[in-house]
Amino acid sequence: MQKVSLFIDGKTIEVSEGTSLLEAAHLAGSYIPTLCAHPDLPPGGACGLCLVEAGSEVVRACETPAAQDLQVQTDTEEIRRLRRDNLSHLLKDHPHACLTCAQKVGCSRTQCSSNVAVNERCCAKLGNCEIERVVEHVGLREDLGRYVYPGLPKFTEEPLFTRDYNLCIGCQRCVRACRDLRGVDVLEAYEWNGRTLVRAKAESLVDSGCRFCTACVEVCPTGALLDKDVKSGERETNLVPCRGTCPAGIDVPRYVDYVARGEYGKALAVVREKVPFPGVLGRVCFHPCEDACRRGQVSEAVAICRLKRFAADHGGVAWKERRKPARPTGKKVAVVGSGPAGLTAAHYLALKGHSVTVFEARSQAGGMLRFGIPAYRLPEHILREEIAEIEALGVGVITQSRIEKADALLEEGYAAVFVAVGAQKGVALAIPGEDRAGVVQGIDFLRGVALRENAAVGSRVAVIGGGNVALDAARTALRLGAQNVTVLYRRSREEMPAYAGEVGEAAHEGVQFEFLSAPVRIQQGGTSNGRTLNVICQRQALGARDGSGRRRPQPLPGSEFAREFDQVIVAIGQEVDLPEHFGPVLDGKGIRVDPETLMTGRVGVFAGGDAVLGPASVIEAVAQGRRAARAMDKFLGGDGDISEVLLDYEERNPWLGPEEGFALAGRVGEAKRPWQKSKQQVACGAESSACPTGELFYTAFTEVDIGLLEEMAEEEAGRCLKCQLRLRLREAPRPPEKWLVFDAKTVEQVPETEGVYQLLDADKEIISIVGTANLREALKEQLGRENACCFGYEEDRMYTQRESQLMQQFLQEHGRLPQGADDLDDLF
């Protein structure tokens, strides 16, 4: 494209033909205020703030193209006056009392010392508002009158964001974003009482066909469109919560998008960039991403976990082409325990070039994945295949090798040790009769079944507990032939820590539940063979909430009752089980470690997973393995960077287009293979003391969840709101900041007087706000601060009050205090 050369504020700039003066000025480093233009949108021309002198004319920079040898002035006295007039005209129909208030910084907006009516005050964006920044730069006319509240519609009950057209300035950014950027076109401008306003094309956003991508909210310069639940703080975590809440940091929207487009191999590559167990996690993850999914506020959350499984099952092996282990470092690493945390750490340490050996006390690798999760939830071949991929990196796995002392491994020449033994020991009930024959720990019961060992099951089985182990034990007992299985739980169904889906499936299969029932003792039953057990329970009532957020059970006096069973399975929790002289110190949950490095009190010995957290989820264990690998690689002299790139990033077209019924579309159906008791299961149960093998076992423990078919997966992935697209929208240019270079020469120019200074890092993020009696001397003391790159200051005799105001403003905008100010949390 042909180039043109022009002069902006005396500076020569060359741009492509057709470039607007607004964009050319931005490239030249000259700021031009605007409220209707946006770097990602076509010109608007509605605000009249982007006026410049081009030759002898005053023109709008947003719609005037650059021309050869054109002389442009962006900041003359006349231009400033015209901008001030136009901005004042806009703000006569917008609340502005707070914008010019001397006490606005740190104001809570709940009480007003000037007695401004609530509906005449600014919105919650005050302190982090585009229109506020423009007002501060341009200024307002002194004769600007009082704002009169027009009583326009407010929409607060629709999903994700509110619409308050009393705050609309008619810039139409939202209309252009919806129409020209996303192709959805559900908003329109209209004239009302001499003003240009915006509305949905139908009665509601849902009826209009909104895709709820929230691009309109992102570009709105006022609070007319305002996020409902996006709290101040980390922007990416708030706007793309599925990715932000994944403990392993999987790029959820990216792989969901690939599934929707039918590119399953790419979807799997994205998942495998963060975890070595996509097939496992696609079946057993507790998916906090789905709880956070913003689609759930519109209709139902996207079935993210099922899509992960689909990618794992259909993604093929193309991802292996980019897997490139580093050169051998010559460092030996020992991993004690082959559960998800241990194997994940081994995977990433091997990729970093270290020689890794995994020691497993039992006969097969996998830890709780193999011995604690039944095959009907996690088929053995899935786990076996994913462990094989880790071994293919050169990781050695030595089974039936119980490590008695961590130090012994260091003495054998291992440079570092990672202890990931899990929480393998069941927690006792601590009630009389618990040691009777016929009472077994849930984790021992499941382990025996997984090993095809003696796993006798009675005809009537009680399972005590409400977690996933309890439900796994109950459903397993049914598959082994129990005629009746009852779960005894001391709280209500709503308080059960087990996954809701598992509870529902257990009930569907025939497991019975006795809620608000706490066993207090176990007695011998009254049958002639003496094999039955009487479980004496006490009714409970729910009281105040405890530390877990669940209501605490309170025993009801005189409410004891008895239930007779042939077998009792106890599953109320697990704890770490280490040899007496193993080494690392235990605390209340597990092994005590440094929270940042996961190193124990013994240098070179690290720990993670359930061994540190206590019983947790598979994805949390995987995340611990990743953290450990980073820390251990640094300890071994590496850079700690375990990131993998198995697929080059592709920019997705931001165009969405209309889709009828999109907003209300619910999840696609589930493909399941419901388990039902058959003669085979009965035959291998109560009448036999041996766990079924071969075909009988396969029949009894066939995977229940079949997964999604291709058309189902693509339809489900297509329900995604594409929240991540909002992050690609650029921020409207801000007025120039008056930050100074933080060096000794500049600090010498600062007055020795009272005031407040702010230090910023290289990204212009505020890292310190401090009031002081001597600005220059206080800044001199900070000159050695490593991450401080620039600063600003205000002279103020009331510097303590001003410091507090600036802290409040920062807290409102970021949801936290600046770095190093954590000790002030209680004050704010």
GROMACS .gro file of N, CA and C in nm, residues 66-163:
model
  294
   66ALA      N    1  -0.509   1.059   0.656
   66ALA     CA    2  -0.380   1.128   0.644
   66ALA      C    3  -0.355   1.164   0.498
   67ALA      N    4  -0.291   1.279   0.476
   67ALA     CA    5  -0.261   1.325   0.340
   67ALA      C    6  -0.116   1.371   0.334
   68GLN      N    7  -0.059   1.362   0.216
   68GLN     CA    8   0.080   1.397   0.197
   68GLN      C    9   0.108   1.542   0.239
   69ASP      N   10   0.211   1.559   0.322
   69ASP     CA   11   0.260   1.690   0.366
   69ASP      C   12   0.159   1.767   0.450
   70LEU      N   13   0.057   1.701   0.500
   70LEU     CA   14  -0.043   1.769   0.582
   70LEU      C   15   0.018   1.810   0.716
   71GLN      N   16  -0.009   1.933   0.758
   71GLN     CA   17   0.037   1.984   0.887
   71GLN      C   18  -0.078   1.969   0.987
   72VAL      N   19  -0.052   1.893   1.095
   72VAL     CA   20  -0.157   1.865   1.193
   72VAL      C   21  -0.111   1.913   1.331
   73GLN      N   22  -0.200   1.987   1.399
   73GLN     CA   23  -0.177   2.027   1.537
   73GLN      C   24  -0.286   1.965   1.623
   74THR      N   25  -0.245   1.896   1.729
   74THR     CA   26  -0.343   1.823   1.811
   74THR      C   27  -0.375   1.891   1.943
   75ASP      N   28  -0.303   2.000   1.978
   75ASP     CA   29  -0.321   2.052   2.114
   75ASP      C   30  -0.306   2.203   2.119
   76THR      N   31  -0.380   2.274   2.037
   76THR     CA   32  -0.378   2.421   2.042
   76THR      C   33  -0.481   2.470   2.143
   77GLU      N   34  -0.474   2.595   2.178
   77GLU     CA   35  -0.569   2.653   2.273
   77GLU      C   36  -0.712   2.644   2.219
   78GLU      N   37  -0.729   2.672   2.090
   78GLU     CA   38  -0.862   2.667   2.030
   78GLU      C   39  -0.916   2.523   2.031
   79ILE      N   40  -0.830   2.428   2.001
   79ILE     CA   41  -0.872   2.287   2.001
   79ILE      C   42  -0.913   2.245   2.142
   80ARG      N   43  -0.836   2.287   2.242
   80ARG     CA   44  -0.870   2.252   2.380
   80ARG      C   45  -1.005   2.310   2.418
   81ARG      N   46  -1.034   2.434   2.374
   81ARG     CA   47  -1.162   2.497   2.406
   81ARG      C   48  -1.277   2.421   2.340
   82LEU      N   49  -1.260   2.385   2.214
   82LEU     CA   50  -1.366   2.314   2.142
   82LEU      C   51  -1.393   2.177   2.205
   83ARG      N   52  -1.287   2.110   2.242
   83ARG     CA   53  -1.304   1.979   2.307
   83ARG      C   54  -1.378   1.994   2.439
   84ARG      N   55  -1.341   2.097   2.515
   84ARG     CA   56  -1.405   2.120   2.644
   84ARG      C   57  -1.554   2.148   2.624
   85ASP      N   58  -1.588   2.225   2.522
   85ASP     CA   59  -1.729   2.254   2.493
   85ASP      C   60  -1.805   2.125   2.457
   86ASN      N   61  -1.745   2.045   2.370
   86ASN     CA   62  -1.813   1.923   2.326
   86ASN      C   63  -1.827   1.821   2.439
   87LEU      N   64  -1.724   1.811   2.524
   87LEU     CA   65  -1.732   1.718   2.636
   87LEU      C   66  -1.838   1.765   2.736
   88SER      N   67  -1.845   1.893   2.759
   88SER     CA   68  -1.947   1.946   2.850
   88SER      C   69  -2.087   1.921   2.796
   89HIS      N   70  -2.102   1.930   2.664
   89HIS     CA   71  -2.231   1.902   2.602
   89HIS      C   72  -2.270   1.755   2.625
   90LEU      N   73  -2.173   1.666   2.613
   90LEU     CA   74  -2.201   1.523   2.638
   90LEU      C   75  -2.241   1.500   2.783
   91LEU      N   76  -2.171   1.565   2.873
   91LEU     CA   77  -2.188   1.535   3.015
   91LEU      C   78  -2.307   1.605   3.078
   92LYS      N   79  -2.372   1.694   3.006
   92LYS     CA   80  -2.493   1.752   3.065
   92LYS      C   81  -2.600   1.645   3.083
   93ASP      N   82  -2.591   1.536   3.006
   93ASP     CA   83  -2.686   1.425   3.016
   93ASP      C   84  -2.623   1.302   3.080
   94HIS      N   85  -2.516   1.322   3.154
   94HIS     CA   86  -2.447   1.211   3.221
   94HIS      C   87  -2.409   1.257   3.361
   95PRO      N   88  -2.422   1.171   3.464
   95PRO     CA   89  -2.382   1.213   3.600
   95PRO      C   90  -2.238   1.263   3.600
   96HIS      N   91  -2.215   1.379   3.658
   96HIS     CA   92  -2.080   1.434   3.656
   96HIS      C   93  -2.039   1.499   3.788
   97ALA      N   94  -2.124   1.494   3.888
   97ALA     CA   95  -2.088   1.557   4.016
   97ALA      C   96  -1.963   1.493   4.074
   98CYS      N   97  -1.953   1.360   4.067
   98CYS     CA   98  -1.838   1.290   4.125
   98CYS      C   99  -1.711   1.313   4.044
   99LEU      N  100  -1.726   1.335   3.913
   99LEU     CA  101  -1.609   1.350   3.827
   99LEU      C  102  -1.528   1.474   3.863
  100THR      N  103  -1.594   1.575   3.915
  100THR     CA  104  -1.525   1.700   3.947
  100THR      C  105  -1.511   1.723   4.097
  101CYS      N  106  -1.552   1.624   4.177
  101CYS     CA  107  -1.548   1.639   4.322
  101CYS      C  108  -1.405   1.627   4.374
  102ALA      N  109  -1.367   1.716   4.463
  102ALA     CA  110  -1.231   1.714   4.518
  102ALA      C  111  -1.208   1.595   4.609
  103GLN      N  112  -1.315   1.531   4.655
  103GLN     CA  113  -1.302   1.419   4.748
  103GLN      C  114  -1.332   1.284   4.682
  104LYS      N  115  -1.325   1.278   4.550
  104LYS     CA  116  -1.366   1.155   4.481
  104LYS      C  117  -1.269   1.040   4.503
  105VAL      N  118  -1.140   1.068   4.521
  105VAL     CA  119  -1.043   0.961   4.537
  105VAL      C  120  -1.068   0.888   4.668
  106GLY      N  121  -1.089   0.759   4.659
  106GLY     CA  122  -1.115   0.679   4.777
  106GLY      C  123  -1.257   0.684   4.827
  107CYS      N  124  -1.344   0.760   4.759
  107CYS     CA  125  -1.483   0.772   4.803
  107CYS      C  126  -1.556   0.640   4.783
  108SER      N  127  -1.635   0.601   4.882
  108SER     CA  128  -1.710   0.475   4.874
  108SER      C  129  -1.837   0.489   4.792
  109ARG      N  130  -1.879   0.612   4.768
  109ARG     CA  131  -2.002   0.644   4.693
  109ARG      C  132  -2.129   0.599   4.765
  110THR      N  133  -2.115   0.555   4.890
  110THR     CA  134  -2.235   0.519   4.967
  110THR      C  135  -2.288   0.637   5.045
  111GLN      N  136  -2.199   0.729   5.082
  111GLN     CA  137  -2.239   0.851   5.151
  111GLN      C  138  -2.171   0.969   5.082
  112CYS      N  139  -2.240   1.079   5.075
  112CYS     CA  140  -2.187   1.195   5.003
  112CYS      C  141  -2.189   1.318   5.093
  113SER      N  142  -2.071   1.376   5.114
  113SER     CA  143  -2.063   1.496   5.199
  113SER      C  144  -2.125   1.617   5.131
  114SER      N  145  -2.140   1.611   4.998
  114SER     CA  146  -2.202   1.722   4.925
  114SER      C  147  -2.351   1.702   4.905
  115ASN      N  148  -2.403   1.592   4.962
  115ASN     CA  149  -2.547   1.561   4.955
  115ASN      C  150  -2.599   1.549   4.811
  116VAL      N  151  -2.516   1.496   4.723
  116VAL     CA  152  -2.562   1.469   4.587
  116VAL      C  153  -2.654   1.348   4.590
  117ALA      N  154  -2.768   1.357   4.525
  117ALA     CA  155  -2.863   1.246   4.522
  117ALA      C  156  -2.799   1.121   4.463
  118VAL      N  157  -2.841   1.005   4.511
  118VAL     CA  158  -2.780   0.879   4.468
  118VAL      C  159  -2.784   0.863   4.317
  119ASN      N  160  -2.898   0.893   4.255
  119ASN     CA  161  -2.908   0.872   4.110
  119ASN      C  162  -2.838   0.981   4.029
  120GLU      N  163  -2.774   1.077   4.099
  120GLU     CA  164  -2.695   1.179   4.030
  120GLU      C  165  -2.545   1.154   4.048
  121ARG      N  166  -2.512   1.048   4.122
  121ARG     CA  167  -2.371   1.016   4.145
  121ARG      C  168  -2.320   0.926   4.034
  122CYS      N  169  -2.187   0.917   4.024
  122CYS     CA  170  -2.126   0.828   3.926
  122CYS      C  171  -2.142   0.683   3.969
  123CYS      N  172  -2.111   0.593   3.879
  123CYS     CA  173  -2.132   0.450   3.904
  123CYS      C  174  -2.009   0.388   3.969
  124ALA      N  175  -2.010   0.256   3.981
  124ALA     CA  176  -1.904   0.183   4.050
  124ALA      C  177  -1.771   0.189   3.976
  125LYS      N  178  -1.768   0.235   3.852
  125LYS     CA  179  -1.643   0.242   3.777
  125LYS      C  180  -1.559   0.363   3.816
  126LEU      N  181  -1.611   0.453   3.897
  126LEU     CA  182  -1.536   0.572   3.935
  126LEU      C  183  -1.401   0.530   3.993
  127GLY      N  184  -1.296   0.590   3.944
  127GLY     CA  185  -1.161   0.553   3.984
  127GLY      C  186  -1.094   0.464   3.881
  128ASN      N  187  -1.173   0.402   3.794
  128ASN     CA  188  -1.119   0.319   3.686
  128ASN      C  189  -1.209   0.335   3.564
  129CYS      N  190  -1.232   0.459   3.526
  129CYS     CA  191  -1.335   0.490   3.427
  129CYS      C  192  -1.274   0.570   3.312
  130GLU      N  193  -1.303   0.530   3.191
  130GLU     CA  194  -1.248   0.599   3.074
  130GLU      C  195  -1.298   0.742   3.064
  131ILE      N  196  -1.426   0.761   3.086
  131ILE     CA  197  -1.480   0.897   3.073
  131ILE      C  198  -1.421   0.988   3.182
  132GLU      N  199  -1.393   0.931   3.298
  132GLU     CA  200  -1.331   1.009   3.406
  132GLU      C  201  -1.191   1.055   3.365
  133ARG      N  202  -1.114   0.967   3.303
  133ARG     CA  203  -0.979   1.003   3.260
  133ARG      C  204  -0.982   1.111   3.153
  134VAL      N  205  -1.079   1.101   3.062
  134VAL     CA  206  -1.090   1.203   2.958
  134VAL      C  207  -1.128   1.338   3.018
  135VAL      N  208  -1.219   1.337   3.116
  135VAL     CA  209  -1.258   1.461   3.183
  135VAL      C  210  -1.138   1.525   3.252
  136GLU      N  211  -1.057   1.444   3.317
  136GLU     CA  212  -0.939   1.498   3.385
  136GLU      C  213  -0.841   1.560   3.286
  137HIS      N  214  -0.835   1.506   3.165
  137HIS     CA  215  -0.742   1.557   3.065
  137HIS      C  216  -0.797   1.679   2.992
  138VAL      N  217  -0.924   1.674   2.953
  138VAL     CA  218  -0.984   1.780   2.872
  138VAL      C  219  -1.037   1.894   2.959
  139GLY      N  220  -1.098   1.859   3.072
  139GLY     CA  221  -1.161   1.958   3.156
  139GLY      C  222  -1.305   1.984   3.115
  140LEU      N  223  -1.380   2.052   3.201
  140LEU     CA  224  -1.521   2.084   3.175
  140LEU      C  225  -1.543   2.235   3.185
  141ARG      N  226  -1.645   2.282   3.119
  141ARG     CA  227  -1.681   2.424   3.129
  141ARG      C  228  -1.731   2.455   3.268
  142GLU      N  229  -1.697   2.572   3.318
  142GLU     CA  230  -1.739   2.611   3.452
  142GLU      C  231  -1.889   2.631   3.461
  143ASP      N  232  -1.954   2.659   3.348
  143ASP     CA  233  -2.098   2.684   3.351
  143ASP      C  234  -2.180   2.557   3.326
  144LEU      N  235  -2.114   2.439   3.333
  144LEU     CA  236  -2.188   2.315   3.313
  144LEU      C  237  -2.291   2.299   3.424
  145GLY      N  238  -2.415   2.283   3.386
  145GLY     CA  239  -2.523   2.276   3.484
  145GLY      C  240  -2.532   2.142   3.554
  146ARG      N  241  -2.628   2.135   3.644
  146ARG     CA  242  -2.650   2.014   3.722
  146ARG      C  243  -2.716   1.906   3.634
  147TYR      N  244  -2.675   1.785   3.654
  147TYR     CA  245  -2.734   1.672   3.582
  147TYR      C  246  -2.873   1.644   3.636
  148VAL      N  247  -2.967   1.622   3.546
  148VAL     CA  248  -3.105   1.588   3.584
  148VAL      C  249  -3.129   1.442   3.546
  149TYR      N  250  -3.160   1.361   3.645
  149TYR     CA  251  -3.180   1.217   3.623
  149TYR      C  252  -3.302   1.196   3.533
  150PRO      N  253  -3.285   1.129   3.415
  150PRO     CA  254  -3.397   1.117   3.322
  150PRO      C  255  -3.488   0.997   3.347
  151GLY      N  256  -3.445   0.904   3.433
  151GLY     CA  257  -3.529   0.788   3.462
  151GLY      C  258  -3.542   0.690   3.347
  152LEU      N  259  -3.435   0.671   3.271
  152LEU     CA  260  -3.436   0.575   3.160
  152LEU      C  261  -3.430   0.432   3.212
  153PRO      N  262  -3.461   0.333   3.128
  153PRO     CA  263  -3.466   0.194   3.176
  153PRO      C  264  -3.332   0.143   3.229
  154LYS      N  265  -3.343   0.059   3.332
  154LYS     CA  266  -3.230  -0.016   3.385
  154LYS      C  267  -3.264  -0.164   3.375
  155PHE      N  268  -3.169  -0.243   3.327
  155PHE     CA  269  -3.190  -0.387   3.314
  155PHE      C  270  -3.086  -0.457   3.401
  156THR      N  271  -3.132  -0.513   3.512
  156THR     CA  272  -3.040  -0.574   3.608
  156THR      C  273  -3.059  -0.725   3.624
  157GLU      N  274  -3.162  -0.781   3.563
  157GLU     CA  275  -3.193  -0.922   3.584
  157GLU      C  276  -3.141  -1.013   3.474
  158GLU      N  277  -3.085  -0.958   3.369
  158GLU     CA  278  -3.034  -1.042   3.261
  158GLU      C  279  -2.895  -1.094   3.295
  159PRO      N  280  -2.847  -1.198   3.226
  159PRO     CA  281  -2.719  -1.260   3.262
  159PRO      C  282  -2.598  -1.170   3.240
  160LEU      N  283  -2.497  -1.189   3.322
  160LEU     CA  284  -2.361  -1.140   3.306
  160LEU      C  285  -2.339  -0.990   3.322
  161PHE      N  286  -2.426  -0.907   3.267
  161PHE     CA  287  -2.401  -0.763   3.281
  161PHE      C  288  -2.532  -0.686   3.289
  162THR      N  289  -2.520  -0.566   3.347
  162THR     CA  290  -2.637  -0.478   3.360
  162THR      C  291  -2.633  -0.372   3.251
  163ARG      N  292  -2.750  -0.317   3.222
  163ARG     CA  293  -2.762  -0.206   3.127
  163ARG      C  294  -2.835  -0.092   3.197
   0.00000   0.00000   0.00000
